[in-house]
C-alpha positions in Angstrom: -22.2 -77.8 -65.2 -22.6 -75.1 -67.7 -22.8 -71.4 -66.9 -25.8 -71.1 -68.7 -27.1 -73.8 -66.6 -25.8 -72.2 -63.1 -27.2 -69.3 -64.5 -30.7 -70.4 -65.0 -30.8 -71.9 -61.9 -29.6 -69.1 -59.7 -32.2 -66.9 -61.3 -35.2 -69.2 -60.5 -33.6 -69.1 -57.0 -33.1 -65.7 -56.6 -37.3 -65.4 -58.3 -38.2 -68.1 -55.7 -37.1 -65.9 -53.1 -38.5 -63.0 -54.0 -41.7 -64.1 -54.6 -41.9 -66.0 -50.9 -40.8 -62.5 -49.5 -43.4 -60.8 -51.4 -46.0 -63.2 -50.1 -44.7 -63.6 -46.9 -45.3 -59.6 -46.5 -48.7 -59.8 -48.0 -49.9 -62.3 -45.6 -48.4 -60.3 -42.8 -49.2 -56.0 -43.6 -52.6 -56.4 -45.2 -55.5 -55.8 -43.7 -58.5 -58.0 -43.7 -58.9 -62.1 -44.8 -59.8 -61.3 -48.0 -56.7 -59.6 -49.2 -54.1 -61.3 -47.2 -55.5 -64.7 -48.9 -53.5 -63.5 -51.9 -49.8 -63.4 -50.3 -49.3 -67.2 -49.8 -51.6 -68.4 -52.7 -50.4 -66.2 -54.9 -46.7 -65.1 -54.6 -45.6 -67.9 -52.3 -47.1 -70.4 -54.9 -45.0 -69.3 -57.6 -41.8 -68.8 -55.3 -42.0 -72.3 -54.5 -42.8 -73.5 -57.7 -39.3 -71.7 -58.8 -37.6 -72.9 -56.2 -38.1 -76.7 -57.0 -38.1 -76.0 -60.9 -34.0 -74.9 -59.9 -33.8 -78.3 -57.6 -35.2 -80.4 -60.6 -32.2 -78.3 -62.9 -29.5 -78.9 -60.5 -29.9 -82.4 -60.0 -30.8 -83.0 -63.5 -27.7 -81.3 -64.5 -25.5 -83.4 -61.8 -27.0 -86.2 -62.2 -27.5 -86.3 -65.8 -31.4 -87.5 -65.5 -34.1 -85.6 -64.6 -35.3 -86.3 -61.0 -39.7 -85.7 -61.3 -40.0 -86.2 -57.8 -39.8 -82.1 -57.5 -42.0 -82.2 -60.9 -44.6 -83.5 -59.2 -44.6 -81.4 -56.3 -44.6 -78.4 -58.0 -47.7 -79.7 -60.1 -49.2 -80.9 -57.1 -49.1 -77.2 -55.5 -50.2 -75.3 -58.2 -53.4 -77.7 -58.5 -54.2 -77.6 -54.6 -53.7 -73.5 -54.4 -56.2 -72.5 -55.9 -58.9 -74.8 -54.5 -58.0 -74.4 -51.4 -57.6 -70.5 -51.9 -61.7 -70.5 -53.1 -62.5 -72.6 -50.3 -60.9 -70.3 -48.2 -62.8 -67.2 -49.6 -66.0 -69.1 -49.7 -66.0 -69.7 -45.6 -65.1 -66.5 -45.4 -68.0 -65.1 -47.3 -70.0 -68.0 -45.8 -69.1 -66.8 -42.0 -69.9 -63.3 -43.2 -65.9 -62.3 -41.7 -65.2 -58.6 -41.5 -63.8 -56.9 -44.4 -62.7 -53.3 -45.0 -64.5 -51.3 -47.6 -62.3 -51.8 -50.1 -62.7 -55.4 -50.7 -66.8 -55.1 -50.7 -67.6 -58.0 -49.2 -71.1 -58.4 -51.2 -70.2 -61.0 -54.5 -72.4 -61.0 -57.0 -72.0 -65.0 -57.3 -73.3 -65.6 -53.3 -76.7 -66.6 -53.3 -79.2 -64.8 -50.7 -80.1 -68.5 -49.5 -76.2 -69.0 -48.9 -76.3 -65.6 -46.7 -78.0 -66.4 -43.4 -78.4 -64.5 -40.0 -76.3 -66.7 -38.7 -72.9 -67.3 -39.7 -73.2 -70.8 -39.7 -76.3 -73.0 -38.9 -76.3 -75.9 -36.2 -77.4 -78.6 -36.5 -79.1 -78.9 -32.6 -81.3 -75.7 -33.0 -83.5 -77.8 -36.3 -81.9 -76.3 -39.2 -81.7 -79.6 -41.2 
């Protein structure tokens, strides 16, 4: 293996990590749902992403062929974060969770028939 190679593959490792240790923090010091949504859809995403780009160089470089197994993980997460990140944010808003001031909590994209009294309807007291 090349040292250019080695090279490229220990940065997207030592990238990787960082950015799961940034996340990790997020997820863990800030303050409300909201803003510690970011930490592992965000940072994490991307850490892991570089982590299994420098798996897919290491055993391509071994092996001489490139293994897509970790290809298609790495595609797989960057498609599902995000969806399930909006999802996320959309119960959230839907539950009406607490939120500190900074976030704001009022979206100009939420409907007022999606804002209810209730955080969520059942289906046993007739709404439906």
């Amino acid at each position: 293996m090349s040292f250019f190679v080695e090279a490229l593959i220990s940065l997207l490792l030592v990238a990787g990590g960082i950015f799961v240790f940034i996340g990790s923090l997020g997820l863990a010091h800030l303050r409300d749902f909201y803003m510690r949504l970011h930490g592992p859809t965000k940072a994490t995403t991307l850490g892991i992403g570089c982590m299994l780009i420098a798996s897919m160089g290491y055993f391509w470089s071994i092996d001489g062929k490139p293994d897509v197994q970790e290809l298609l993980i790495t595609l797989f997460l960057f498609i599902t974060a995000p969806v399930s990140a909006h999802l996320l944010a959309k119960t959230g808003l839907h539950m009406q969770l607490k939120h500190v001031d900074k976030t704001q909590g009022k979206p100009v994209e939420l409907r007022s028939e999606e804002v209810g009294e209730k955080p969520v309807p059942h289906p046993d007291k007739g709404h439906g």
